[in-house]
């Protein structure tokens, strides 16, 4: 083992050992540790020229105590970061939620998965969250009963807890007030709370929020819930036998997808749901007669809710039985052909603009064709000028006067095209048993399965596989968000 000194720039490194049984490259690695000069940049002067990586020490004549000269530039010294690494668990809880990319789960308080899944789906609507925050700060108006007011405030508080918490939230206050307002959700069986129908919970909660968030202020939206979820329906009832005919208009919070042997797709079920036969007394005939009721959409919502009519009352077992038939549903839904003639005319311009925007993104020429779609479900990406900023601090929601205008202040219009943002599924054979789960699309575009207190990331392509046909989770309620366009 030889010992030498090495001079580099103004520094001298004494007593550097050379293991002559190893190639010179190992010696250069030693010098790298001392000087920071990588081996490939080192130029070491020895007898006969520069020291090569694979030279034979025995031929170089290096002697003990000899001073070797080295030239070369050291690597830049990496500066220590001004701030050390911050671990996620050390962040404030609100920042952890942002880093996590989704909100918290909800503890099951005893067969409350129907309630948890409903809350998670509605929590994904930022405009509803904003309206609830505003309501909580303004206080109860005189025309809202105390139980409705308290449930609305509890909903706002629960939404806030979900946004700020990383750990699962226990919705004790909300559940207590929901049972106080609607005692059927507090039914007991053998000392335990019974499973309930998620669609009933969804409907009752929206009704309560509609009552609470309604305002008499003319400068604001009169009914936030109607503006977000309300679907204007016009119906024509006709008796072929007597020739009698009547029409009516109503507003509903959801469309029904009726399931029969002929229904394989959501769109087919919606068409079935807008047509029905009823038997009632005919003044002209003086007896009962069959009437055909045909309905169509005359005003579009910001969020389109669709219920799959999977349950029916089975007298033999005295319970709600389930239709397991597979019914496919799309990620993008176009309901243009379910609209009235008047509404279709109003949709022409927004749909053409949306198609042109999509065409520009694909590098295509703008189309001059009619906006009537050949396919029931048209794939279109979100258009610029979407009315939701996705932050929960969205602009005030305006009630559509013409069935198309989404926000008059921004001159944005609905197009009849919707994107799937939430699915509430049921697993089991009866509405009052089994298990409910929410599948919700996040602002990032990722999907999260909320199985009570356990949020699980899911792939988008797997969401449409929840279509039924067996005992696995199948869609019971779907919520779609409208695509809008600026004109």
Coordinates of C-alpha atoms in Angstrom, one line a residue:
X1 CA 0.0 0.0 0.0
X2 CA 1.6 3.3 -1.2
X3 CA 1.1 6.6 0.5
X4 CA 1.4 9.8 -1.6
X5 CA 0.3 13.4 -1.4
X6 CA -1.9 15.1 -4.0
X7 CA -1.8 18.8 -4.9
X8 CA -5.0 20.2 -6.3
X9 CA -5.3 23.9 -6.9
X10 CA -4.0 25.5 -3.7
X11 CA -4.7 22.5 -1.5
X12 CA -2.4 19.6 -0.7
X13 CA -3.9 16.3 0.6
X14 CA -1.2 14.3 2.4
X15 CA -1.1 10.6 3.2
X16 CA -3.4 9.5 0.4
X17 CA -3.2 5.7 0.2
X18 CA -3.0 3.8 -3.1
X19 CA -4.1 0.2 -3.3
X20 CA -1.9 -0.9 -6.1
X21 CA -3.9 -4.2 -6.4
X22 CA -6.8 -2.1 -7.7
X23 CA -7.0 -0.1 -11.0
X24 CA -6.3 3.7 -10.8
X25 CA -10.0 4.4 -11.2
X26 CA -10.5 3.4 -7.5
X27 CA -7.8 5.9 -6.6
X28 CA -9.6 8.6 -8.6
X29 CA -12.8 7.8 -6.7
X30 CA -10.9 8.4 -3.4
X31 CA -9.8 11.8 -4.7
X32 CA -13.4 12.5 -5.7
X33 CA -14.4 12.1 -2.1
X34 CA -11.6 14.5 -1.1
X35 CA -12.0 17.2 -3.7
X36 CA -15.4 16.8 -5.3
X37 CA -13.8 16.4 -8.8
X38 CA -15.5 13.6 -10.7
X39 CA -13.1 10.8 -12.0
X40 CA -13.8 11.7 -15.6
X41 CA -12.6 15.3 -15.1
X42 CA -9.5 14.4 -13.1
X43 CA -6.1 14.9 -14.9
X44 CA -3.3 13.4 -12.7
X45 CA 0.3 13.8 -13.9
X46 CA 2.4 10.6 -13.6
X47 CA 5.5 9.3 -15.4
X48 CA 4.7 9.0 -19.1
X49 CA 1.7 11.4 -19.1
X50 CA -1.8 11.3 -17.6
X51 CA -3.0 8.6 -15.3
X52 CA -5.5 6.4 -17.1
X53 CA -8.3 4.5 -15.4
X54 CA -7.0 1.1 -16.4
X55 CA -3.2 1.7 -16.1
X56 CA -0.9 -0.8 -14.4
X57 CA 0.6 0.7 -11.3
X58 CA 3.7 -1.4 -11.6
X59 CA 4.7 0.3 -14.8
X60 CA 4.1 3.9 -13.6
X61 CA 7.0 4.0 -11.1
X62 CA 5.0 5.8 -8.3
X63 CA 7.0 5.9 -5.1
X64 CA 6.1 6.3 -1.5
X65 CA 5.8 9.9 -0.4
X66 CA 5.7 11.2 -4.0
X67 CA 3.6 14.3 -4.7
X68 CA 1.1 14.0 -7.5
X69 CA -0.4 16.9 -9.4
X70 CA -4.1 16.9 -10.2
X71 CA -6.2 19.3 -12.3
X72 CA -10.0 19.4 -12.7
X73 CA -13.1 21.3 -11.8
X74 CA -15.2 20.1 -8.8
X75 CA -19.0 19.6 -9.0
X76 CA -21.0 22.5 -7.8
X77 CA -21.8 22.1 -4.1
X78 CA -25.5 21.4 -3.6
X79 CA -26.9 24.0 -1.1
X80 CA -29.0 22.7 1.7
X81 CA -32.7 23.7 1.2
X82 CA -33.7 26.8 3.0
X83 CA -36.6 24.8 4.4
X84 CA -36.3 21.2 5.4
X85 CA -38.7 18.5 4.0
X86 CA -42.3 18.9 5.3
X87 CA -44.2 15.7 5.8
X88 CA -47.9 15.5 5.0
X89 CA -48.8 14.6 8.5
X90 CA -47.0 17.8 9.8
X91 CA -49.2 20.1 7.6
X92 CA -52.2 21.8 9.0
X93 CA -55.3 19.6 8.5
X94 CA -56.8 21.9 5.8
X95 CA -53.6 21.7 3.8
X96 CA -53.6 17.9 4.2
X97 CA -57.0 17.8 2.6
X98 CA -55.7 19.8 -0.4
X99 CA -52.7 17.5 -0.7
X100 CA -54.9 14.4 -0.4
X101 CA -57.1 15.5 -3.3
X102 CA -60.4 14.5 -1.8
X103 CA -62.6 15.2 1.2
X104 CA -63.1 13.0 4.2
X105 CA -65.3 9.9 4.6
X106 CA -68.3 9.6 7.0
X107 CA -68.6 7.1 9.9
X108 CA -71.5 4.7 9.7
X109 CA -73.6 5.3 12.8
X110 CA -75.6 2.2 12.4
X111 CA -77.1 1.4 9.0
X112 CA -76.6 5.0 7.9
X113 CA -74.8 4.3 4.6
X114 CA -78.0 5.5 2.8
X115 CA -77.5 8.9 4.5
X116 CA -73.7 9.0 4.1
X117 CA -73.8 8.3 0.3
X118 CA -76.5 11.0 -0.2
X119 CA -74.5 13.6 1.7
X120 CA -71.3 12.8 -0.3
X121 CA -73.0 13.2 -3.6
X122 CA -74.7 16.5 -2.7
X123 CA -71.4 17.7 -1.1
X124 CA -69.9 17.6 -4.6
X125 CA -72.0 20.5 -5.7
X126 CA -70.0 23.7 -5.0
X127 CA -72.9 26.1 -5.7
X128 CA -75.0 24.3 -3.0
X129 CA -72.1 24.6 -0.5
X130 CA -71.8 28.3 -1.2
X131 CA -75.6 28.9 -0.8
X132 CA -75.5 27.0 2.5
X133 CA -72.6 29.0 3.9
X134 CA -74.4 32.2 3.0
X135 CA -77.6 30.9 4.6
X136 CA -75.8 30.0 7.8
X137 CA -74.3 33.4 8.1
X138 CA -77.5 35.3 7.4
X139 CA -79.8 33.5 9.9
X140 CA -83.3 32.0 9.7
X141 CA -86.0 33.9 7.9
X142 CA -89.5 34.0 9.5
X143 CA -91.1 31.7 6.9
X144 CA -88.8 28.7 7.6
X145 CA -89.7 26.3 10.4
X146 CA -87.1 25.7 13.1
X147 CA -86.5 22.0 12.3
X148 CA -85.8 22.9 8.6
X149 CA -83.6 25.7 9.6
X150 CA -81.5 23.6 12.0
X151 CA -81.2 20.8 9.4
X152 CA -80.0 23.2 6.8
X153 CA -77.4 24.7 9.2
X154 CA -76.3 21.2 10.1
X155 CA -75.9 20.3 6.5
X156 CA -73.7 23.4 6.0
X157 CA -71.6 22.5 9.0
X158 CA -71.2 18.9 7.9
X159 CA -70.1 20.0 4.4
X160 CA -67.5 22.3 6.1
X161 CA -66.2 19.4 8.3
X162 CA -65.8 17.2 5.2
X163 CA -63.8 19.9 3.5
X164 CA -61.5 20.5 6.4
X165 CA -60.9 17.1 7.8
X166 CA -58.6 14.3 6.8
X167 CA -59.9 11.8 9.2
X168 CA -63.5 10.4 8.9
X169 CA -66.3 12.6 10.2
X170 CA -69.0 11.4 12.6
X171 CA -72.3 13.1 11.3
X172 CA -74.0 12.9 14.8
X173 CA -75.7 16.4 14.8
X174 CA -76.9 16.0 11.2
X175 CA -78.3 12.6 11.8
X176 CA -80.1 13.6 14.9
X177 CA -81.7 16.6 13.2
X178 CA -82.6 14.5 10.1
X179 CA -84.4 12.0 12.4
X180 CA -86.1 14.9 14.2
X181 CA -87.4 16.4 10.9
X182 CA -88.2 13.0 9.3
X183 CA -89.0 10.4 12.1
X184 CA -89.1 7.5 9.5
X185 CA -85.3 7.6 9.4
X186 CA -85.3 6.8 13.1
X187 CA -87.2 3.5 12.8
X188 CA -85.8 0.7 15.1
X189 CA -85.8 -3.0 14.6
X190 CA -84.6 -5.3 17.4
X191 CA -83.1 -2.2 19.1
X192 CA -81.1 -1.1 16.1
X193 CA -81.7 1.6 13.5
X194 CA -83.1 0.2 10.3
X195 CA -81.6 0.6 6.8
X196 CA -83.5 3.2 4.8
X197 CA -84.0 4.2 1.1
X198 CA -81.3 6.5 -0.1
X199 CA -83.6 8.0 -2.7
X200 CA -86.1 9.0 0.0
X201 CA -83.3 10.6 2.0
X202 CA -82.1 12.5 -1.1
X203 CA -85.6 13.7 -1.9
X204 CA -86.4 14.8 1.7
X205 CA -83.1 16.6 2.2
X206 CA -83.4 18.5 -1.0
X207 CA -87.0 19.5 -0.2
X208 CA -85.8 20.8 3.2
X209 CA -82.9 22.7 1.7
X210 CA -85.3 24.1 -0.9
X211 CA -87.6 25.5 1.8
X212 CA -84.7 27.0 3.8
X213 CA -82.7 28.5 0.9
X214 CA -85.7 30.1 -0.7
X215 CA -85.6 33.9 -0.4
X216 CA -88.0 36.7 -1.0
X217 CA -85.2 39.1 -2.0
X218 CA -86.0 40.1 -5.6
X219 CA -82.4 40.8 -6.4
X220 CA -81.4 37.2 -5.6
X221 CA -82.4 33.8 -6.8
X222 CA -85.8 33.0 -5.3
X223 CA -85.1 29.2 -5.1
X224 CA -81.5 28.1 -5.1
X225 CA -82.3 24.4 -5.1
X226 CA -84.8 24.7 -8.0
X227 CA -82.2 26.6 -10.0
X228 CA -79.6 23.9 -9.4
X229 CA -81.7 20.8 -9.6
X230 CA -85.2 21.8 -10.9
X231 CA -86.4 20.3 -14.2
X232 CA -89.4 22.0 -15.8
X233 CA -91.7 19.4 -17.3
X234 CA -94.7 20.0 -19.7
X235 CA -97.2 17.2 -20.1
X236 CA -100.1 16.5 -22.5
X237 CA -102.8 14.1 -21.4
X238 CA -105.0 12.7 -24.2
X239 CA -107.9 10.3 -24.3
X240 CA -108.1 8.7 -27.7
X241 CA -111.5 7.3 -27.0
X242 CA -113.2 10.6 -26.1
X243 CA -110.8 13.1 -27.8
X244 CA -110.3 15.0 -24.5
X245 CA -107.0 16.7 -24.1
X246 CA -105.3 18.7 -21.3
X247 CA -101.9 20.0 -20.5
X248 CA -100.0 20.9 -17.4
X249 CA -96.6 22.1 -16.2
X250 CA -94.6 21.1 -13.2
X251 CA -91.1 21.3 -11.8
X252 CA -89.4 18.1 -10.5
X253 CA -85.9 17.5 -8.9
X254 CA -85.2 14.3 -10.8
X255 CA -86.0 12.2 -13.9
X256 CA -87.0 8.6 -13.6
X257 CA -85.4 5.8 -15.6
X258 CA -88.1 3.1 -15.8
X259 CA -86.7 -0.4 -16.2
X260 CA -88.4 -3.1 -18.3
X261 CA -87.5 -5.9 -20.6
X262 CA -87.1 -3.4 -23.4
X263 CA -84.7 -1.1 -21.5
X264 CA -81.0 -1.7 -21.9
X265 CA -79.8 1.9 -21.8
X266 CA -80.4 4.9 -19.6
X267 CA -81.8 7.0 -22.6
X268 CA -84.4 4.3 -23.3
X269 CA -85.5 4.2 -19.7
X270 CA -85.9 8.0 -19.6
X271 CA -88.1 7.9 -22.7
X272 CA -90.2 5.3 -21.0
X273 CA -90.5 7.5 -17.9
X274 CA -91.8 10.4 -19.9
X275 CA -94.7 8.3 -21.3
X276 CA -97.4 6.7 -19.2
X277 CA -101.0 5.4 -19.3
X278 CA -103.5 6.2 -16.6
X279 CA -107.1 5.3 -16.0
X280 CA -109.4 8.1 -14.7
X281 CA -113.0 9.3 -15.0
X282 CA -113.9 10.8 -18.3
X283 CA -116.5 13.6 -18.1
X284 CA -117.3 13.2 -21.8
X285 CA -117.9 9.5 -21.6
X286 CA -119.4 9.4 -18.1
X287 CA -117.2 6.5 -17.0
X288 CA -113.5 5.7 -16.6
X289 CA -111.2 5.7 -19.6
X290 CA -107.6 5.2 -20.5
X291 CA -105.5 8.4 -21.0
X292 CA -102.0 8.7 -22.5
X293 CA -99.7 11.1 -20.8
X294 CA -96.7 12.3 -22.8
X295 CA -94.2 14.6 -21.1
X296 CA -91.1 16.5 -22.3
X297 CA -88.5 18.8 -20.7
X298 CA -89.1 22.5 -21.0
X299 CA -86.4 23.8 -18.7
X300 CA -82.9 22.4 -17.9
X301 CA -81.2 22.2 -14.5
X302 CA -77.5 22.9 -13.7
X303 CA -77.4 19.4 -12.2
X304 CA -79.5 16.6 -13.7
X305 CA -80.5 13.9 -11.2
X306 CA -81.7 10.6 -12.5
X307 CA -83.2 7.8 -10.4
X308 CA -83.2 4.3 -11.7
X309 CA -86.6 2.9 -10.7
X310 CA -85.1 -0.4 -9.4
X311 CA -87.4 -1.1 -6.5
X312 CA -91.1 -2.1 -6.4
X313 CA -93.4 -3.3 -3.6
X314 CA -93.6 -7.1 -3.4
X315 CA -96.8 -8.1 -1.7
X316 CA -95.7 -11.7 -1.0
X317 CA -92.6 -10.7 1.0
X318 CA -94.1 -7.3 2.1
X319 CA -91.0 -5.4 1.2
X320 CA -89.4 -3.4 -1.7
X321 CA -87.9 -5.9 -4.1
X322 CA -85.2 -5.0 -6.5
X323 CA -84.9 -5.1 -10.3
X324 CA -81.4 -6.4 -11.1
X325 CA -81.5 -5.9 -14.8
X326 CA -78.4 -4.3 -16.3
X327 CA -79.0 -0.7 -17.6
X328 CA -76.0 1.0 -19.2
X329 CA -75.4 4.7 -18.6
X330 CA -72.8 7.1 -20.2
X331 CA -70.2 9.5 -18.9
X332 CA -71.7 12.1 -21.3
X333 CA -75.4 12.4 -21.7
X334 CA -77.2 14.4 -24.3
X335 CA -81.0 14.9 -23.6
X336 CA -81.7 17.2 -26.6
X337 CA -84.3 14.8 -28.0
X338 CA -86.2 14.7 -24.6
X339 CA -86.8 18.4 -24.8
X340 CA -89.9 20.3 -26.0
X341 CA -89.8 22.0 -29.4
X342 CA -89.6 25.4 -27.9
X343 CA -86.6 24.4 -25.8
X344 CA -84.8 22.7 -28.7
X345 CA -85.0 26.0 -30.7
X346 CA -83.4 27.9 -27.8
X347 CA -80.7 25.2 -27.6
X348 CA -79.7 25.6 -31.2
X349 CA -77.2 28.5 -30.8
X350 CA -75.5 27.2 -27.6
X351 CA -75.1 23.7 -29.1
X352 CA -73.6 25.0 -32.4
X353 CA -71.2 27.2 -30.4
X354 CA -70.2 24.2 -28.3
X355 CA -69.7 22.0 -31.3
X356 CA -67.6 24.7 -33.0
X357 CA -65.4 25.1 -29.8
X358 CA -64.9 21.3 -29.8
X359 CA -64.1 21.3 -33.5
X360 CA -61.4 24.0 -33.0
X361 CA -59.8 21.8 -30.3
X362 CA -59.7 18.9 -32.7
X363 CA -58.5 21.1 -35.6
X364 CA -61.7 20.7 -37.5
X365 CA -63.7 23.2 -39.5
X366 CA -66.9 24.5 -37.9
X367 CA -70.0 22.7 -38.7
X368 CA -73.1 24.2 -40.2
X369 CA -75.3 21.2 -39.6
X370 CA -78.4 21.1 -37.5
X371 CA -77.8 20.6 -33.8
X372 CA -80.1 17.6 -33.6
X373 CA -77.9 14.7 -32.6
X374 CA -78.0 11.3 -34.4
X375 CA -76.7 9.6 -31.3
X376 CA -78.4 9.9 -28.0
X377 CA -75.2 10.5 -26.1
X378 CA -72.8 13.0 -27.7
X379 CA -69.2 13.2 -26.5
X380 CA -68.2 16.9 -26.0
X381 CA -65.6 18.2 -23.6
X382 CA -66.2 21.0 -21.2
X383 CA -66.5 24.3 -23.0
X384 CA -64.8 27.5 -22.1
X385 CA -67.0 29.7 -20.1
X386 CA -68.3 27.0 -17.8
X387 CA -70.4 28.6 -15.1
X388 CA -68.8 26.7 -12.3
X389 CA -65.4 27.7 -11.0
X390 CA -65.1 24.4 -9.1
X391 CA -64.1 26.2 -5.9
X392 CA -67.2 26.2 -3.9
X393 CA -67.2 30.0 -4.2
X394 CA -69.2 30.1 -7.4
X395 CA -71.3 33.0 -8.5
X396 CA -74.9 33.2 -7.4
X397 CA -77.1 30.8 -9.2
X398 CA -79.8 32.3 -11.4
X399 CA -83.1 30.7 -12.1
X400 CA -83.4 30.1 -15.8
X401 CA -86.2 32.2 -17.3
X402 CA -86.1 30.5 -20.7
X403 CA -84.9 27.0 -19.7
X404 CA -81.5 27.6 -21.2
X405 CA -79.8 30.6 -19.6
X406 CA -77.4 29.4 -16.9
X407 CA -76.1 32.7 -15.6
X408 CA -77.4 36.0 -17.2
X409 CA -74.6 38.0 -15.7
X410 CA -72.0 35.9 -17.6
X411 CA -74.3 35.3 -20.6
X412 CA -73.7 31.6 -20.3
X413 CA -76.2 29.1 -21.7
X414 CA -76.9 25.4 -21.2
X415 CA -76.5 23.1 -24.1
X416 CA -78.5 19.9 -23.2
X417 CA -75.2 18.1 -22.8
X418 CA -74.3 16.7 -19.3
X419 CA -71.2 15.1 -17.7
X420 CA -71.5 12.4 -15.0
X421 CA -70.2 13.7 -11.6
X422 CA -71.7 11.4 -9.0
X423 CA -73.2 7.9 -8.8
X424 CA -75.0 6.5 -5.7
X425 CA -75.1 2.7 -5.8
X426 CA -76.9 0.0 -4.0
X427 CA -75.7 -3.6 -3.3
X428 CA -78.3 -6.1 -2.2
X429 CA -81.8 -7.3 -3.0
X430 CA -84.0 -4.7 -1.1
X431 CA -84.0 -0.9 -0.7
X432 CA -84.3 -1.3 3.1
X433 CA -81.3 -3.6 3.4
X434 CA -78.0 -4.1 1.6
X435 CA -75.4 -1.3 1.4
X436 CA -75.2 2.1 -0.3
X437 CA -72.0 3.7 -1.6
X438 CA -71.2 7.1 -3.3
X439 CA -68.8 7.4 -6.2
X440 CA -67.9 11.1 -6.7
X441 CA -65.8 12.9 -9.3
X442 CA -63.3 15.3 -7.7
X443 CA -62.3 18.8 -9.0
X444 CA -59.1 17.1 -10.2
X445 CA -61.1 14.8 -12.5
X446 CA -60.3 11.7 -10.3
X447 CA -63.1 9.5 -9.0
X448 CA -63.4 8.5 -5.3
X449 CA -65.5 5.7 -4.0
X450 CA -66.9 6.8 -0.6
X451 CA -67.7 3.6 1.3
X452 CA -68.7 5.3 4.5
X453 CA -65.5 6.2 6.3
X454 CA -63.2 4.7 3.6
X455 CA -62.5 6.9 0.5
X456 CA -61.0 4.7 -2.3
X457 CA -59.6 6.1 -5.6
X458 CA -61.2 4.5 -8.7
X459 CA -60.6 4.6 -12.4
X460 CA -63.1 6.5 -14.5
X461 CA -63.6 3.6 -16.9
X462 CA -64.9 1.5 -14.0
X463 CA -67.6 3.9 -13.0
X464 CA -69.9 3.0 -15.9
X465 CA -69.6 -0.7 -15.0
X466 CA -71.9 -0.1 -12.0
X467 CA -74.8 -0.8 -14.3
X468 CA -76.4 -3.8 -12.7
X469 CA -77.0 -7.4 -13.9
X470 CA -76.0 -9.1 -10.6
X471 CA -75.6 -8.7 -6.9
X472 CA -72.7 -6.2 -7.1
X473 CA -73.1 -2.4 -6.6
X474 CA -75.4 -1.0 -9.2
X475 CA -76.4 2.6 -10.0
X476 CA -79.5 3.8 -8.2
X477 CA -79.1 7.6 -8.6
X478 CA -76.8 9.3 -11.2
X479 CA -76.0 13.1 -11.1
X480 CA -74.9 14.9 -14.2
X481 CA -73.4 18.4 -14.4
X482 CA -74.5 20.6 -17.3
X483 CA -72.0 21.9 -19.9
X484 CA -72.5 25.5 -20.6
X485 CA -71.2 28.0 -23.2
X486 CA -70.8 31.7 -23.4
X487 CA -72.6 33.5 -26.3

